[in-house]
PDB file of C-alpha atoms in Angstrom:
ATOM      1  CA  UNK A  10      86.365  63.593  77.407  1.00 81.00           C
ATOM      2  CA  UNK A  11      84.635  65.017  78.571  1.00 81.00           C
ATOM      3  CA  UNK A  12      83.793  66.963  75.328  1.00 82.00           C
ATOM      4  CA  UNK A  13      83.323  63.672  74.098  1.00 86.00           C
ATOM      5  CA  UNK A  14      80.850  62.401  76.103  1.00 90.00           C
ATOM      6  CA  UNK A  15      78.829  65.597  76.382  1.00 89.00           C
ATOM      7  CA  UNK A  16      78.673  66.039  72.643  1.00 90.00           C
ATOM      8  CA  UNK A  17      78.106  62.496  72.342  1.00 93.00           C
ATOM      9  CA  UNK A  18      74.687  63.208  74.493  1.00 92.00           C
ATOM     10  CA  UNK A  19      74.367  67.462  73.675  1.00 92.00           C
ATOM     11  CA  UNK A  20      74.505  66.793  69.880  1.00 91.00           C
ATOM     12  CA  UNK A  21      71.097  65.313  69.088  1.00 94.00           C
ATOM     13  CA  UNK A  22      69.096  67.756  70.897  1.00 93.00           C
ATOM     14  CA  UNK A  23      71.360  70.564  69.009  1.00 88.00           C
ATOM     15  CA  UNK A  24      69.655  69.521  65.714  1.00 89.00           C
ATOM     16  CA  UNK A  25      66.303  68.646  66.953  1.00 92.00           C
ATOM     17  CA  UNK A  26      66.331  72.514  68.692  1.00 89.00           C
ATOM     18  CA  UNK A  27      67.498  73.681  65.429  1.00 84.00           C
ATOM     19  CA  UNK A  28      65.300  71.964  63.351  1.00 86.00           C
ATOM     20  CA  UNK A  29      62.367  73.597  65.445  1.00 88.00           C
ATOM     21  CA  UNK A  30      64.098  76.835  65.377  1.00 85.00           C
ATOM     22  CA  UNK A  31      63.745  77.117  61.636  1.00 76.00           C
ATOM     23  CA  UNK A  32      61.867  79.178  59.759  1.00 68.00           C
ATOM     24  CA  UNK A  33      58.501  77.481  59.239  1.00 75.00           C
ATOM     25  CA  UNK A  34      59.351  74.473  60.772  1.00 78.00           C
ATOM     26  CA  UNK A  35      56.960  71.636  60.664  1.00 84.00           C
ATOM     27  CA  UNK A  36      57.728  70.396  63.658  1.00 84.00           C
ATOM     28  CA  UNK A  37      55.242  71.146  66.965  1.00 85.00           C
ATOM     29  CA  UNK A  38      57.246  69.240  69.134  1.00 92.00           C
ATOM     30  CA  UNK A  39      60.488  67.868  70.425  1.00 92.00           C
ATOM     31  CA  UNK A  40      58.629  64.679  70.328  1.00 93.00           C
ATOM     32  CA  UNK A  41      57.050  64.434  66.689  1.00 92.00           C
ATOM     33  CA  UNK A  42      60.638  66.646  65.062  1.00 92.00           C
ATOM     34  CA  UNK A  43      62.857  63.713  66.886  1.00 94.00           C
ATOM     35  CA  UNK A  44      60.316  59.840  64.934  1.00 94.00           C
ATOM     36  CA  UNK A  45      60.109  62.145  62.236  1.00 92.00           C
ATOM     37  CA  UNK A  46      63.630  62.744  61.981  1.00 92.00           C
ATOM     38  CA  UNK A  47      64.373  59.243  62.599  1.00 94.00           C
ATOM     39  CA  UNK A  48      61.446  57.678  61.166  1.00 94.00           C
ATOM     40  CA  UNK A  49      62.571  59.480  57.402  1.00 92.00           C
ATOM     41  CA  UNK A  50      67.431  60.360  58.453  1.00 91.00           C
ATOM     42  CA  UNK A  51      67.981  57.728  60.142  1.00 93.00           C
ATOM     43  CA  UNK A  52      69.750  58.273  62.929  1.00 93.00           C
ATOM     44  CA  UNK A  53      73.121  58.998  61.433  1.00 91.00           C
ATOM     45  CA  UNK A  54      71.312  62.408  61.124  1.00 89.00           C
ATOM     46  CA  UNK A  55      71.195  62.813  64.482  1.00 92.00           C
ATOM     47  CA  UNK A  56      74.869  63.402  64.285  1.00 91.00           C
ATOM     48  CA  UNK A  57      75.524  64.310  60.210  1.00 84.00           C
ATOM     49  CA  UNK A  58      77.397  67.136  62.612  1.00 79.00           C
ATOM     50  CA  UNK A  59      79.074  65.179  65.833  1.00 87.00           C
ATOM     51  CA  UNK A  60      82.395  65.521  63.844  1.00 84.00           C
ATOM     52  CA  UNK A  61      81.817  69.351  63.688  1.00 80.00           C
ATOM     53  CA  UNK A  62      79.987  70.163  66.732  1.00 82.00           C
ATOM     54  CA  UNK A  63      83.916  67.869  68.438  1.00 89.00           C
ATOM     55  CA  UNK A  64      86.239  70.611  66.021  1.00 86.00           C
ATOM     56  CA  UNK A  65      83.949  73.036  68.165  1.00 86.00           C
ATOM     57  CA  UNK A  66      84.119  72.616  71.999  1.00 89.00           C
ATOM     58  CA  UNK A  67      87.835  71.836  71.492  1.00 90.00           C
ATOM     59  CA  UNK A  68      88.089  74.549  70.775  1.00 93.00           C
ATOM     60  CA  UNK A  69      85.838  76.783  72.148  1.00 94.00           C
ATOM     61  CA  UNK A  70      86.703  74.830  75.831  1.00 92.00           C
ATOM     62  CA  UNK A  71      90.537  75.346  75.190  1.00 94.00           C
ATOM     63  CA  UNK A  72      90.696  78.937  74.263  1.00 96.00           C
ATOM     64  CA  UNK A  73      88.112  79.650  76.892  1.00 96.00           C
ATOM     65  CA  UNK A  74      89.689  78.131  79.426  1.00 95.00           C
ATOM     66  CA  UNK A  75      93.455  79.463  78.484  1.00 97.00           C
ATOM     67  CA  UNK A  76      92.331  82.892  78.443  1.00 98.00           C
ATOM     68  CA  UNK A  77      90.089  83.068  81.635  1.00 98.00           C
ATOM     69  CA  UNK A  78      93.392  81.443  83.525  1.00 97.00           C
ATOM     70  CA  UNK A  79      95.911  84.064  81.658  1.00 98.00           C
ATOM     71  CA  UNK A  80      93.208  86.844  82.649  1.00 98.00           C
ATOM     72  CA  UNK A  81      93.122  85.961  85.714  1.00 97.00           C
ATOM     73  CA  UNK A  82      96.797  86.568  85.522  1.00 97.00           C
ATOM     74  CA  UNK A  83      96.642  89.721  85.073  1.00 97.00           C
ATOM     75  CA  UNK A  84      93.321  90.841  87.147  1.00 96.00           C
ATOM     76  CA  UNK A  85      94.014  88.469  89.984  1.00 96.00           C
ATOM     77  CA  UNK A  86      97.066  86.601  90.303  1.00 95.00           C
ATOM     78  CA  UNK A  87      97.050  85.710  94.586  1.00 94.00           C
ATOM     79  CA  UNK A  88      94.069  84.173  92.999  1.00 92.00           C
ATOM     80  CA  UNK A  89      92.195  85.160  95.755  1.00 92.00           C
ATOM     81  CA  UNK A  90      88.146  84.538  95.864  1.00 93.00           C
ATOM     82  CA  UNK A  91      87.265  87.929  93.678  1.00 96.00           C
ATOM     83  CA  UNK A  92      83.800  87.598  92.262  1.00 96.00           C
ATOM     84  CA  UNK A  93      84.931  90.784  89.978  1.00 97.00           C
ATOM     85  CA  UNK A  94      87.708  89.151  88.750  1.00 97.00           C
ATOM     86  CA  UNK A  95      86.222  85.494  87.748  1.00 97.00           C
ATOM     87  CA  UNK A  96      82.967  87.473  86.742  1.00 97.00           C
ATOM     88  CA  UNK A  97      85.302  89.197  83.974  1.00 97.00           C
ATOM     89  CA  UNK A  98      87.381  87.071  83.168  1.00 98.00           C
ATOM     90  CA  UNK A  99      84.880  84.350  82.309  1.00 98.00           C
ATOM     91  CA  UNK A 100      82.741  86.696  80.618  1.00 98.00           C
ATOM     92  CA  UNK A 101      85.553  87.718  78.625  1.00 98.00           C
ATOM     93  CA  UNK A 102      86.853  83.917  77.831  1.00 98.00           C
ATOM     94  CA  UNK A 103      83.320  83.286  76.792  1.00 98.00           C
ATOM     95  CA  UNK A 104      83.323  85.918  74.461  1.00 98.00           C
ATOM     96  CA  UNK A 105      87.123  85.436  73.106  1.00 98.00           C
ATOM     97  CA  UNK A 106      86.451  81.478  72.861  1.00 98.00           C
ATOM     98  CA  UNK A 107      82.727  82.110  70.828  1.00 97.00           C
ATOM     99  CA  UNK A 108      84.722  84.670  68.372  1.00 97.00           C
ATOM    100  CA  UNK A 109      86.897  82.176  67.338  1.00 97.00           C
ATOM    101  CA  UNK A 110      85.219  79.684  67.412  1.00 95.00           C
ATOM    102  CA  UNK A 111      81.761  81.062  64.834  1.00 96.00           C
ATOM    103  CA  UNK A 112      83.166  79.020  61.501  1.00 95.00           C
ATOM    104  CA  UNK A 113      82.178  76.235  62.201  1.00 92.00           C
ATOM    105  CA  UNK A 114      79.090  77.122  64.193  1.00 90.00           C
ATOM    106  CA  UNK A 115      77.776  77.882  61.543  1.00 92.00           C
ATOM    107  CA  UNK A 116      78.719  75.413  59.139  1.00 89.00           C
ATOM    108  CA  UNK A 117      77.086  73.185  62.068  1.00 84.00           C
ATOM    109  CA  UNK A 118      74.096  75.358  62.115  1.00 84.00           C
ATOM    110  CA  UNK A 119      74.077  73.969  58.487  1.00 85.00           C
ATOM    111  CA  UNK A 120      74.446  70.642  58.736  1.00 80.00           C
ATOM    112  CA  UNK A 121      72.115  70.306  61.509  1.00 75.00           C
ATOM    113  CA  UNK A 122      69.250  71.973  60.575  1.00 77.00           C
ATOM    114  CA  UNK A 123      69.734  71.486  56.107  1.00 70.00           C
ATOM    115  CA  UNK A 124      68.412  74.287  55.223  1.00 69.00           C
ATOM    116  CA  UNK A 125      67.320  73.930  51.787  1.00 65.00           C
ATOM    117  CA  UNK A 126      67.030  77.166  50.487  1.00 69.00           C
ATOM    118  CA  UNK A 127      70.916  77.418  51.830  1.00 71.00           C
ATOM    119  CA  UNK A 128      71.410  73.848  49.356  1.00 73.00           C
ATOM    120  CA  UNK A 129      69.125  74.615  47.032  1.00 77.00           C
ATOM    121  CA  UNK A 130      70.953  77.925  46.188  1.00 75.00           C
ATOM    122  CA  UNK A 131      74.249  76.197  46.282  1.00 72.00           C
ATOM    123  CA  UNK A 132      72.311  73.241  43.850  1.00 75.00           C
ATOM    124  CA  UNK A 133      73.144  70.207  46.129  1.00 73.00           C
ATOM    125  CA  UNK A 134      70.475  67.844  46.161  1.00 71.00           C
ATOM    126  CA  UNK A 135      69.941  65.093  48.878  1.00 71.00           C
ATOM    127  CA  UNK A 136      71.835  65.899  52.138  1.00 76.00           C
ATOM    128  CA  UNK A 137      74.585  68.020  52.742  1.00 77.00           C
ATOM    129  CA  UNK A 138      77.741  65.415  55.406  1.00 77.00           C
ATOM    130  CA  UNK A 139      80.653  66.692  56.020  1.00 80.00           C
ATOM    131  CA  UNK A 140      82.585  69.417  57.931  1.00 84.00           C
ATOM    132  CA  UNK A 141      84.834  70.145  54.532  1.00 87.00           C
ATOM    133  CA  UNK A 142      81.532  70.405  52.375  1.00 85.00           C
ATOM    134  CA  UNK A 143      79.693  72.530  55.710  1.00 88.00           C
ATOM    135  CA  UNK A 144      82.837  74.734  54.757  1.00 91.00           C
ATOM    136  CA  UNK A 145      82.582  75.127  51.033  1.00 89.00           C
ATOM    137  CA  UNK A 146      79.618  75.705  51.332  1.00 89.00           C
ATOM    138  CA  UNK A 147      78.370  78.715  53.410  1.00 91.00           C
ATOM    139  CA  UNK A 148      81.915  79.632  50.892  1.00 92.00           C
ATOM    140  CA  UNK A 149      79.890  79.110  47.680  1.00 89.00           C
ATOM    141  CA  UNK A 150      77.246  80.724  49.038  1.00 88.00           C
ATOM    142  CA  UNK A 151      77.951  83.557  51.506  1.00 90.00           C
ATOM    143  CA  UNK A 152      81.914  84.189  50.959  1.00 94.00           C
ATOM    144  CA  UNK A 153      84.167  85.081  53.837  1.00 96.00           C
ATOM    145  CA  UNK A 154      81.575  87.198  55.862  1.00 96.00           C
ATOM    146  CA  UNK A 155      79.169  83.763  55.511  1.00 94.00           C
ATOM    147  CA  UNK A 156      80.640  82.378  57.841  1.00 96.00           C
ATOM    148  CA  UNK A 157      81.206  84.474  60.785  1.00 96.00           C
ATOM    149  CA  UNK A 158      76.767  85.382  60.311  1.00 94.00           C
ATOM    150  CA  UNK A 159      74.900  85.268  63.995  1.00 95.00           C
ATOM    151  CA  UNK A 160      78.905  86.246  66.128  1.00 97.00           C
ATOM    152  CA  UNK A 161      76.599  88.934  67.910  1.00 97.00           C
ATOM    153  CA  UNK A 162      74.027  87.302  69.144  1.00 96.00           C
ATOM    154  CA  UNK A 163      76.768  84.139  70.020  1.00 96.00           C
ATOM    155  CA  UNK A 164      78.891  86.303  71.911  1.00 97.00           C
ATOM    156  CA  UNK A 165      76.169  87.892  73.981  1.00 97.00           C
ATOM    157  CA  UNK A 166      74.988  84.247  74.808  1.00 95.00           C
ATOM    158  CA  UNK A 167      77.952  83.582  75.675  1.00 96.00           C
ATOM    159  CA  UNK A 168      79.079  85.849  77.564  1.00 97.00           C
ATOM    160  CA  UNK A 169      76.335  86.007  80.589  1.00 97.00           C
ATOM    161  CA  UNK A 170      77.180  82.580  80.591  1.00 95.00           C
ATOM    162  CA  UNK A 171      80.422  81.264  81.384  1.00 97.00           C
ATOM    163  CA  UNK A 172      80.556  85.150  83.987  1.00 97.00           C
ATOM    164  CA  UNK A 173      78.254  82.598  85.584  1.00 97.00           C
ATOM    165  CA  UNK A 174      79.881  79.512  85.252  1.00 95.00           C
ATOM    166  CA  UNK A 175      83.347  81.118  86.489  1.00 97.00           C
ATOM    167  CA  UNK A 176      82.239  82.433  89.164  1.00 96.00           C
ATOM    168  CA  UNK A 177      80.064  79.427  90.299  1.00 96.00           C
ATOM    169  CA  UNK A 178      83.145  77.637  90.494  1.00 96.00           C
ATOM    170  CA  UNK A 179      84.780  80.167  91.878  1.00 96.00           C
ATOM    171  CA  UNK A 180      82.888  80.348  95.215  1.00 96.00           C
ATOM    172  CA  UNK A 181      82.140  76.679  95.568  1.00 94.00           C
ATOM    173  CA  UNK A 182      86.304  76.688  94.585  1.00 93.00           C
ATOM    174  CA  UNK A 183      86.548  79.304  98.399  1.00 93.00           C
ATOM    175  CA  UNK A 184      83.836  77.686 100.182  1.00 92.00           C
ATOM    176  CA  UNK A 185      84.357  73.671  99.856  1.00 90.00           C
ATOM    177  CA  UNK A 186      88.828  74.768 100.879  1.00 88.00           C
ATOM    178  CA  UNK A 187      88.216  77.523 104.086  1.00 83.00           C
ATOM    179  CA  UNK A 188      85.801  74.182 104.880  1.00 73.00           C
ATOM    180  CA  UNK A 189      88.288  72.094 104.998  1.00 74.00           C
ATOM    181  CA  UNK A 190      90.375  74.464 105.650  1.00 72.00           C
ATOM    182  CA  UNK A 191      88.015  74.602 109.137  1.00 68.00           C
ATOM    183  CA  UNK A 192      88.046  71.564 109.701  1.00 71.00           C
ATOM    184  CA  UNK A 193      91.357  71.405 109.564  1.00 71.00           C
ATOM    185  CA  UNK A 194      92.544  73.769 111.909  1.00 65.00           C
ATOM    186  CA  UNK A 195      89.342  72.655 114.711  1.00 60.00           C
ATOM    187  CA  UNK A 196      91.096  68.934 115.125  1.00 57.00           C
TER     188      UNK A 196
END
């Protein structure tokens, strides 16, 4: 449920970010991008890749959590507070999840940006919609390797992010649990 709500809010932000990052983007500010997309393509443009986003984030989070828990069992079987194990497990879990879901991210980016060069090379006029069409277009343009464009950048982005997130989560879990136990022994 958290992923559904998160993506409902973040998908429009992702559309704006990606459109502004495109080579020769016509947008000079986020507000300009929002207004132009809203006027020319409507509300649906902000959610064109929503199902793709969910299709990417649900497996990403599943792989991420399962991998983190598995690695913690291996490197920290007693589940004590161990910052090094949380950093390593978190980073590796994020890297694996990012790599495994890169094909979905490539398709989501194509849907969000509606990149004109890609669409014209694929002989697509108008708008590209739907994950199945995005998958076909990526394959048509680049074959299997097209699904893994940007994998290194995605992994490099996710590793520190997930390492930091798990470290902070485990620190506060430890800190709050320790505090709770101390309070119990006082009374």
